[in-house]
C-alpha cells in the first residue's frame, strides 16, 4: 500500500485521485484540500490544508513522508514546493520553481521557445504603458495582450477593438489590474487556427517526453465560444483533426525540442509539460505552456487510460520515465462537460444543495462524475462550493456516441442544483452539428 498526497481540490485532482485509486498496488490517498468527491474515494482522506499553503504542505509532507506527492495546481510549483520536498528526499510529481517558469513567466517561456526554435507567436514585451500603446498603434489587429505572471487564466485579452486593447494595457501596466503579475505585458501576433492541448509526461533525468492523447478544452463561458474566459467549460479527446502526421509534427517540432531545451538549461523537470497549441495554416505553434495537468482535460483523459497511473507518476517522479511501457488506452473517445454555478466566471452563489451524485458511482464504465467546487455539509450532504462544480464525462465508441451519452445524463436531470449552467456545444464541431 502506497501513501500518496495529492495537492489541489478541483476536478483535475478528483480525476487523478480516482485513477490512482485503481492501481493494483493499492493506494492510500490524502488530498490537500480535496473536495466532497475526493473524500468518497476508497482509502481517501481530505486534509485541512490549502493548495497554496506551501509552508503547511511542506511541514505535513516532511512529518508524514508520503511515498509520492502529486501537485495539481501551478501556484505551489512556482513557489518551489517540489524543490523543498525533493531536497528532503520525497518523491514529487511536478517541476521545481525553475521548470515552473514555463508557466509562471510568459516572457521567460517566450525567450525559451526562441532559444530552442520552438514555433510560437511573434511578440514584444513592455513595462511602460506609453511604449506599449505606441506599439499597439502600429499593429493591424486583432490584438493579443498578456500579463506576464500567473493571473489564474484571466491575464489575457484577445480583441479586435483597439480601444479595449489600449485600456487593458494601461490598466495592467499603470493601474495594477493584475498586481505584480501585470507589471510586464506581452503583445503577441494573433494566430488563427484550432486549439488543442497536448499534455506530456516529461522527465529530464531519463531524458524522455511521452505525450498523452491530445484533448480540446473550451475556455469561453458560453456556446459558440462567446462570453468571458473561464478555467475551462469542457473537454473532449481525441480530436479528429489530430492526425498521426500532425501528432508527429507536434512531437518533433515542439515536445522533443522542449525536452532538449530543459536539458540544455540544466533544469530538473519531472512532471507534466502541457503545450497549449494553435494548429495554424503553417503547422502547430505554442500559445502557452503550463507546468501541470490541464483542467478540465485531465478529467476527460483519465477514464480513457488503462495503464496504472500510480506506476506512471512514480516513474516520472523517480526519473525513470524511459523505462515505462507504452501508455494503454481504452478504444473510443470521451466528452466531458463542466456543470457550473450560475454567474460563473463572475459572482455566483455557494452552498446550494446538490442532488443525484449517488446515482453516478464511477464504476459503470461509461459515465464518470468528478467533483470540482463541492463541499460536504453535515445534514445537507453535497453542496456547491465553487464556480465549476462538476465534470461529467462520458466514454463512447466515438465522439458522437460519447457526446450523446453525456448530454443525455444532463438532460435527464440526474445531477441537479439551482442555477446550474453548462455549455451545449462541447465536441459538437466533431460530429457535424451545433
Ligand atoms: P493563454 O492564457 O495564453 O492560453 O491565452 C488564453 C486564450 O487566448 C487561448 O486559449 C487562445 O484562445 C487565446 N490566445 C492566446 N494567445 C493567442 C494568440 N497569439 N493568437 C490567438 N489567440 C490567442
Ligand atoms: N485547460 C486549461 C488549463 O488547464 O489551463
Coordinates of C-alpha atoms and ligand atoms in Angstrom, one line a residue:
X1 CA 0.0 0.0 0.0
X2 CA 1.4 3.4 -1.1
X3 CA 0.6 6.7 0.6
X4 CA 0.1 9.4 -2.0
X5 CA -0.5 13.1 -1.2
X6 CA -2.5 14.9 -3.9
X7 CA -2.3 18.7 -3.8
X8 CA -5.4 20.6 -5.0
X9 CA -9.1 20.4 -4.7
X10 CA -10.6 20.6 -8.2
X11 CA -12.0 18.2 -10.8
X12 CA -8.4 17.5 -12.0
X13 CA -7.4 16.2 -8.6
X14 CA -10.5 14.1 -8.2
X15 CA -9.8 12.5 -11.6
X16 CA -6.2 11.9 -10.8
X17 CA -7.1 10.5 -7.4
X18 CA -9.7 8.3 -9.0
X19 CA -7.1 7.0 -11.5
X20 CA -4.6 6.4 -8.7
X21 CA -7.2 4.6 -6.5
X22 CA -7.5 1.9 -9.3
X23 CA -3.8 1.0 -9.0
X24 CA -3.4 -2.8 -8.4
X25 CA -0.6 -1.9 -6.0
X26 CA -3.1 -0.3 -3.6
X27 CA -3.1 3.4 -2.7
X28 CA -4.0 5.4 0.4
X29 CA -4.8 8.9 -0.8
X30 CA -4.6 12.2 1.1
X31 CA -5.9 15.4 -0.6
X32 CA -4.9 18.9 0.4
X33 CA -7.6 20.2 0.5
X34 CA -9.7 17.9 -1.8
X35 CA -13.5 18.3 -2.2
X36 CA -16.6 16.3 -1.5
X37 CA -15.8 13.9 -4.3
X38 CA -12.2 13.1 -3.3
X39 CA -13.4 12.2 0.2
X40 CA -15.6 9.4 -1.2
X41 CA -12.8 7.6 -3.0
X42 CA -11.7 4.4 -1.4
X43 CA -9.0 4.7 1.2
X44 CA -9.0 8.5 0.9
X45 CA -8.9 11.4 3.3
X46 CA -9.1 15.2 2.9
X47 CA -6.7 17.3 4.9
X48 CA -7.5 20.9 6.0
X49 CA -4.5 22.4 4.2
X50 CA -4.9 24.8 1.3
X51 CA -3.2 24.0 -2.1
X52 CA -1.3 27.3 -1.9
X53 CA -0.1 27.0 1.7
X54 CA 3.4 25.9 0.8
X55 CA 4.7 26.1 4.4
X56 CA 2.0 23.8 5.8
X57 CA 2.2 21.4 2.8
X58 CA 5.9 21.1 3.3
X59 CA 5.6 20.6 7.1
X60 CA 2.9 18.0 6.6
X61 CA 5.0 16.1 4.0
X62 CA 8.2 16.2 6.0
X63 CA 6.4 14.8 9.0
X64 CA 4.3 12.1 7.3
X65 CA 6.7 11.2 4.5
X66 CA 4.3 10.1 1.8
X67 CA 5.6 7.7 -0.9
X68 CA 4.6 10.2 -3.6
X69 CA 3.4 13.8 -3.8
X70 CA 1.3 14.8 -6.9
X71 CA 1.0 18.5 -7.3
X72 CA -2.1 19.6 -9.2
X73 CA -2.0 23.4 -9.5
X74 CA 0.7 25.8 -10.7
X75 CA 1.0 28.2 -7.8
X76 CA 2.7 25.8 -5.3
X77 CA 5.0 24.6 -8.1
X78 CA 6.0 28.2 -9.0
X79 CA 6.6 28.8 -5.3
X80 CA 9.2 26.0 -5.1
X81 CA 7.2 23.3 -3.3
X82 CA 8.7 20.5 -5.4
X83 CA 12.2 21.7 -4.8
X84 CA 11.7 21.7 -1.0
X85 CA 10.2 18.2 -0.9
X86 CA 12.9 16.7 -3.3
X87 CA 15.6 18.2 -1.1
X88 CA 14.1 16.3 1.8
X89 CA 14.1 13.0 -0.3
X90 CA 10.4 12.9 -1.0
X91 CA 9.3 11.8 -4.5
X92 CA 7.3 14.5 -6.2
X93 CA 5.4 14.6 -9.5
X94 CA 5.8 18.2 -10.6
X95 CA 8.7 20.5 -11.6
X96 CA 10.7 22.8 -9.3
X97 CA 10.4 26.6 -9.5
X98 CA 12.9 26.8 -12.3
X99 CA 10.9 24.5 -14.6
X100 CA 7.6 26.0 -13.5
X101 CA 8.7 29.3 -15.2
X102 CA 7.4 27.7 -18.4
X103 CA 4.0 28.7 -17.0
X104 CA 4.8 31.3 -14.3
X105 CA 6.6 33.7 -16.6
X106 CA 5.2 34.1 -20.1
X107 CA 8.2 36.2 -21.1
X108 CA 10.7 33.6 -19.8
X109 CA 8.8 30.9 -21.7
X110 CA 8.8 33.0 -24.9
X111 CA 12.6 33.5 -24.6
X112 CA 13.0 29.8 -24.0
X113 CA 11.0 29.0 -27.2
X114 CA 13.1 31.5 -29.2
X115 CA 16.4 29.9 -27.9
X116 CA 15.3 26.4 -28.9
X117 CA 13.5 27.2 -32.2
X118 CA 10.0 26.2 -30.9
X119 CA 7.3 27.7 -33.1
X120 CA 5.1 30.3 -31.3
X121 CA 3.6 33.7 -32.0
X122 CA 5.9 36.7 -32.5
X123 CA 5.8 39.1 -29.6
X124 CA 7.2 42.1 -27.8
X125 CA 7.5 42.8 -24.1
X126 CA 6.6 46.1 -22.3
X127 CA 6.9 47.5 -18.9
X128 CA 5.7 51.0 -19.8
X129 CA 2.2 51.9 -20.9
X130 CA 3.2 54.6 -23.4
X131 CA 5.6 52.3 -25.3
X132 CA 3.1 49.5 -25.3
X133 CA 0.4 51.7 -26.7
X134 CA 2.7 53.2 -29.4
X135 CA 3.5 49.6 -30.4
X136 CA -0.2 48.6 -30.4
X137 CA -0.9 51.6 -32.7
X138 CA 1.3 50.0 -35.4
X139 CA -0.3 46.6 -35.2
X140 CA -3.1 45.6 -37.6
X141 CA -5.2 43.7 -35.0
X142 CA -6.8 41.6 -33.7
X143 CA -4.7 42.3 -30.6
X144 CA -3.4 39.8 -28.1
X145 CA -2.2 41.2 -24.8
X146 CA -1.0 39.1 -21.8
X147 CA 0.1 39.8 -18.3
X148 CA 3.5 38.2 -17.7
X149 CA 2.9 36.4 -14.4
X150 CA 0.3 34.0 -13.1
X151 CA -3.1 35.6 -13.2
X152 CA -5.4 32.5 -12.8
X153 CA -6.2 32.4 -16.5
X154 CA -7.5 35.9 -16.5
X155 CA -4.5 37.8 -17.7
X156 CA -5.1 37.5 -21.4
X157 CA -7.1 39.8 -23.7
X158 CA -7.8 38.9 -27.4
X159 CA -9.8 41.6 -29.1
X160 CA -10.4 43.3 -32.4
X161 CA -11.2 46.5 -30.6
X162 CA -8.3 48.9 -30.4
X163 CA -9.8 50.9 -27.5
X164 CA -10.3 47.8 -25.4
X165 CA -6.7 46.8 -26.1
X166 CA -5.4 50.2 -25.1
X167 CA -7.5 50.2 -21.9
X168 CA -6.2 46.7 -20.9
X169 CA -2.5 47.7 -21.5
X170 CA -3.0 50.9 -19.4
X171 CA -4.8 49.2 -16.6
X172 CA -2.2 46.3 -16.4
X173 CA 0.9 48.5 -16.5
X174 CA -0.3 51.7 -14.8
X175 CA -3.3 50.6 -12.9
X176 CA -2.2 47.4 -11.2
X177 CA -5.1 45.4 -12.7
X178 CA -3.1 42.1 -12.2
X179 CA -0.9 43.3 -9.4
X180 CA 2.7 42.1 -9.7
X181 CA 1.7 39.6 -12.5
X182 CA 0.8 42.6 -14.8
X183 CA 3.9 44.8 -14.2
X184 CA 5.1 43.5 -17.5
X185 CA 2.9 42.6 -20.5
X186 CA 3.4 40.8 -23.8
X187 CA 1.8 41.9 -27.0
X188 CA 1.6 39.0 -29.4
X189 CA 0.9 38.3 -33.0
X190 CA -2.6 36.9 -33.5
X191 CA -2.7 33.3 -34.6
X192 CA -5.7 31.8 -36.2
X193 CA -6.5 28.1 -36.2
X194 CA -7.9 25.5 -34.0
X195 CA -6.6 25.0 -30.4
X196 CA -5.5 21.7 -28.9
X197 CA -3.9 20.7 -25.6
X198 CA -1.1 18.2 -25.5
X199 CA -0.1 17.1 -22.0
X200 CA 3.1 15.2 -21.9
X201 CA 4.9 13.3 -19.2
X202 CA 8.4 14.9 -19.0
X203 CA 11.5 13.5 -17.3
X204 CA 14.8 15.2 -17.8
X205 CA 16.6 12.5 -15.7
X206 CA 15.9 9.6 -18.1
X207 CA 15.5 12.2 -20.9
X208 CA 12.1 11.2 -22.0
X209 CA 8.9 13.0 -23.0
X210 CA 5.7 11.0 -23.6
X211 CA 2.5 12.7 -24.7
X212 CA -1.0 11.7 -23.6
X213 CA -3.5 11.7 -26.4
X214 CA -4.5 15.2 -27.4
X215 CA -7.6 16.9 -25.9
X216 CA -9.6 20.0 -26.7
X217 CA -10.7 22.4 -24.0
X218 CA -13.4 25.1 -24.3
X219 CA -12.3 28.2 -22.5
X220 CA -15.1 30.6 -23.1
X221 CA -18.2 30.6 -20.9
X222 CA -20.9 30.4 -23.5
X223 CA -21.8 28.3 -26.6
X224 CA -20.1 29.3 -29.8
X225 CA -17.0 30.5 -27.9
X226 CA -18.8 33.6 -26.7
X227 CA -18.5 35.3 -23.4
X228 CA -15.6 35.7 -20.9
X229 CA -12.7 33.3 -20.5
X230 CA -13.1 30.7 -17.8
X231 CA -10.9 27.9 -16.3
X232 CA -12.5 25.7 -19.0
X233 CA -16.1 24.6 -19.6
X234 CA -15.5 21.1 -21.1
X235 CA -13.0 19.0 -23.0
X236 CA -13.0 16.0 -25.3
X237 CA -10.4 13.6 -26.5
X238 CA -9.1 12.6 -29.0
X239 CA -9.8 15.4 -31.6
X240 CA -10.4 14.0 -35.1
X241 CA -8.2 16.6 -36.7
X242 CA -5.1 15.4 -34.8
X243 CA -3.9 13.0 -37.5
X244 CA -0.9 10.8 -36.9
X245 CA 1.1 13.1 -39.1
X246 CA 0.1 16.2 -37.1
X247 CA 0.9 14.4 -33.8
X248 CA 4.3 13.5 -35.1
X249 CA 4.9 17.2 -36.1
X250 CA 3.9 18.2 -32.5
X251 CA 6.4 15.7 -31.1
X252 CA 9.3 16.6 -33.5
X253 CA 8.8 20.4 -33.6
X254 CA 7.5 21.1 -30.0
X255 CA 7.8 18.3 -27.4
X256 CA 11.3 17.0 -28.2
X257 CA 12.8 20.5 -28.6
X258 CA 11.1 21.4 -25.2
X259 CA 12.8 18.5 -23.5
X260 CA 16.1 19.3 -25.2
X261 CA 15.8 22.9 -24.1
X262 CA 15.1 21.9 -20.5
X263 CA 18.2 19.7 -20.6
X264 CA 20.3 22.4 -22.2
X265 CA 19.2 24.8 -19.4
X266 CA 20.2 22.2 -16.7
X267 CA 16.6 22.2 -15.4
X268 CA 15.5 19.1 -13.4
X269 CA 11.9 18.6 -14.8
X270 CA 9.8 15.7 -13.6
X271 CA 6.1 16.3 -14.2
X272 CA 3.8 17.5 -17.0
X273 CA 4.7 19.8 -19.8
X274 CA 1.4 21.0 -21.1
X275 CA 1.6 22.6 -24.6
X276 CA -1.4 24.7 -25.5
X277 CA -1.2 24.7 -29.2
X278 CA -2.7 26.6 -32.2
X279 CA -2.9 24.4 -35.3
X280 CA -2.3 27.2 -37.9
X281 CA -2.1 27.0 -41.6
X282 CA 1.7 26.6 -41.4
X283 CA 1.6 24.0 -38.6
X284 CA 1.4 23.7 -34.8
X285 CA 2.5 26.7 -32.7
X286 CA 2.7 27.1 -28.9
X287 CA 0.1 29.5 -27.4
X288 CA 1.3 28.9 -23.9
X289 CA 2.9 26.2 -21.7
X290 CA 1.6 25.0 -18.4
X291 CA 3.7 23.1 -15.9
X292 CA 0.9 20.8 -14.7
X293 CA -2.0 18.7 -15.7
X294 CA -4.7 20.6 -17.6
X295 CA -8.1 21.2 -16.0
X296 CA -10.6 20.0 -17.5
X297 CA -8.5 18.0 -20.0
X298 CA -7.3 15.6 -17.3
X299 CA -10.9 14.7 -16.3
X300 CA -11.6 13.7 -19.9
X301 CA -8.3 11.8 -20.3
X302 CA -8.1 9.7 -17.1
X303 CA -11.2 7.5 -17.8
X304 CA -9.7 6.6 -21.2
X305 CA -6.4 5.3 -19.9
X306 CA -5.9 1.7 -18.9
X307 CA -2.3 1.9 -17.7
X308 CA -1.6 2.1 -13.9
X309 CA -1.4 5.9 -13.1
X310 CA 0.5 5.2 -9.9
X311 CA 3.2 3.5 -11.9
X312 CA 3.3 6.3 -14.4
X313 CA 3.5 9.2 -11.9
X314 CA 6.0 7.3 -9.7
X315 CA 8.3 6.5 -12.7
X316 CA 8.3 10.2 -13.7
X317 CA 9.0 11.4 -10.2
X318 CA 11.8 8.9 -9.8
X319 CA 13.4 9.9 -13.1
X320 CA 12.6 6.5 -14.7
X321 CA 10.1 7.5 -17.3
X322 CA 12.2 6.0 -20.1
X323 CA 11.6 2.5 -18.5
X324 CA 7.9 2.8 -18.6
X325 CA 5.9 0.6 -21.1
X326 CA 3.7 2.5 -23.7
X327 CA 0.5 4.0 -22.4
X328 CA -2.6 1.9 -23.0
X329 CA -6.0 3.4 -23.8
X330 CA -9.5 2.1 -24.0
X331 CA -10.8 2.2 -27.5
X332 CA -13.0 5.1 -28.4
X333 CA -13.4 8.7 -27.1
X334 CA -14.5 10.8 -24.3
X335 CA -16.6 14.0 -23.9
X336 CA -16.6 16.0 -20.6
X337 CA -19.0 18.8 -19.7
X338 CA -18.5 21.2 -16.8
X339 CA -21.6 21.9 -14.7
X340 CA -21.0 25.3 -13.3
X341 CA -22.7 27.8 -10.9
X342 CA -25.0 30.4 -12.5
X343 CA -23.0 33.6 -12.9
X344 CA -19.6 31.9 -13.3
X345 CA -16.9 33.2 -14.1
X346 CA -18.4 36.3 -12.4
X347 CA -20.0 36.2 -8.9
X348 CA -22.2 33.1 -8.0
X349 CA -23.9 31.6 -5.1
X350 CA -22.3 28.9 -2.9
X351 CA -23.8 26.4 -0.6
X352 CA -26.6 25.3 -2.9
X353 CA -27.7 21.6 -2.3
X354 CA -26.9 19.1 -5.0
X355 CA -29.0 16.0 -5.7
X356 CA -28.1 12.9 -7.7
X357 CA -24.4 12.4 -7.1
X358 CA -25.1 9.0 -5.5
X359 CA -26.6 7.8 -8.8
X360 CA -23.2 8.1 -10.6
X361 CA -20.7 5.9 -8.8
X362 CA -17.8 6.0 -11.3
X363 CA -17.9 2.2 -11.6
X364 CA -20.2 1.7 -14.6
X365 CA -17.6 2.2 -17.2
X366 CA -19.3 4.8 -19.4
X367 CA -20.1 7.7 -17.1
X368 CA -17.9 9.5 -14.6
X369 CA -18.7 12.3 -12.3
X370 CA -15.7 14.2 -11.0
X371 CA -16.3 16.9 -8.3
X372 CA -14.7 20.3 -8.5
X373 CA -16.2 23.1 -6.4
X374 CA -18.2 20.9 -3.9
X375 CA -18.2 20.5 -0.2
X376 CA -19.9 18.1 2.2
X377 CA -22.0 19.6 4.9
X378 CA -23.5 17.6 7.8
X379 CA -27.2 17.3 7.4
X380 CA -27.2 18.9 3.9
X381 CA -24.9 16.4 2.0
X382 CA -23.1 17.7 -1.1
X383 CA -23.4 21.5 -1.7
X384 CA -21.9 23.8 -4.3
X385 CA -18.7 25.5 -3.2
X386 CA -17.1 26.9 -6.3
X387 CA -17.7 28.2 -9.9
X388 CA -17.0 25.0 -11.6
X389 CA -19.0 22.4 -9.6
X390 CA -18.7 19.1 -11.5
X391 CA -17.2 17.5 -14.6
X392 CA -19.5 14.9 -16.2
X393 CA -17.6 12.6 -18.5
X394 CA -18.9 10.0 -20.9
X395 CA -16.9 7.4 -22.9
X396 CA -18.1 6.1 -26.2
X397 CA -17.1 4.1 -29.2
X398 CA -16.6 7.5 -30.9
X399 CA -17.1 11.2 -30.1
X400 CA -20.7 11.3 -31.3
X401 CA -21.7 8.5 -29.0
X402 CA -19.8 9.9 -26.0
X403 CA -21.3 13.3 -26.6
X404 CA -24.9 11.9 -26.8
X405 CA -24.3 10.0 -23.6
X406 CA -23.1 12.9 -21.6
X407 CA -25.9 15.3 -22.7
X408 CA -28.5 12.6 -22.1
X409 CA -27.4 12.3 -18.4
X410 CA -27.6 16.1 -18.1
X411 CA -31.0 16.3 -19.9
X412 CA -32.4 13.6 -17.7
X413 CA -31.7 15.8 -14.7
X414 CA -29.6 13.2 -12.9
X415 CA -27.5 15.9 -11.3
X416 CA -29.3 19.0 -10.1
X417 CA -28.6 22.2 -8.3
X418 CA -30.1 25.6 -8.5
X419 CA -28.9 27.9 -11.4
X420 CA -26.7 25.2 -12.9
X421 CA -25.2 26.3 -16.2
X422 CA -23.2 24.4 -18.9
X423 CA -22.2 24.6 -22.5
X424 CA -24.3 22.6 -25.0
X425 CA -21.6 22.5 -27.8
X426 CA -18.7 20.5 -26.3
X427 CA -17.3 18.4 -29.2
X428 CA -20.2 19.5 -31.4
X429 CA -17.9 20.5 -34.2
X430 CA -16.5 17.0 -34.3
X431 CA -19.9 15.5 -35.1
X432 CA -21.1 18.0 -37.7
X433 CA -23.8 19.8 -35.8
X434 CA -24.2 22.8 -33.5
Ligands
LIG1 P1 -3.4 31.8 -22.7 O1 -3.8 32.1 -21.3 O2 -2.1 32.3 -23.1 O3 -3.6 30.3 -23.1 O4 -4.5 32.5 -23.6 C1 -5.9 32.3 -23.4 C2 -6.6 32.1 -24.8 O5 -6.4 33.3 -25.6 C3 -6.0 31.0 -25.6 O6 -6.6 29.8 -25.3 C4 -6.4 31.4 -27.0 O7 -7.7 31.2 -27.3 C5 -6.2 32.9 -27.0 N1 -4.9 33.3 -27.4 C6 -3.8 33.5 -26.7 N2 -2.7 33.8 -27.4 C7 -3.2 33.9 -28.7 C8 -2.6 34.3 -30.0 N3 -1.3 34.7 -30.0 N4 -3.4 34.3 -31.1 C9 -4.7 34.0 -31.0 N5 -5.3 33.6 -29.8 C10 -4.6 33.6 -28.7
LIG2 N1 -7.4 23.8 -19.6 C1 -6.7 25.0 -19.3 C2 -5.7 24.9 -18.2 O1 -5.6 23.9 -17.5 O2 -5.0 25.8 -18.0

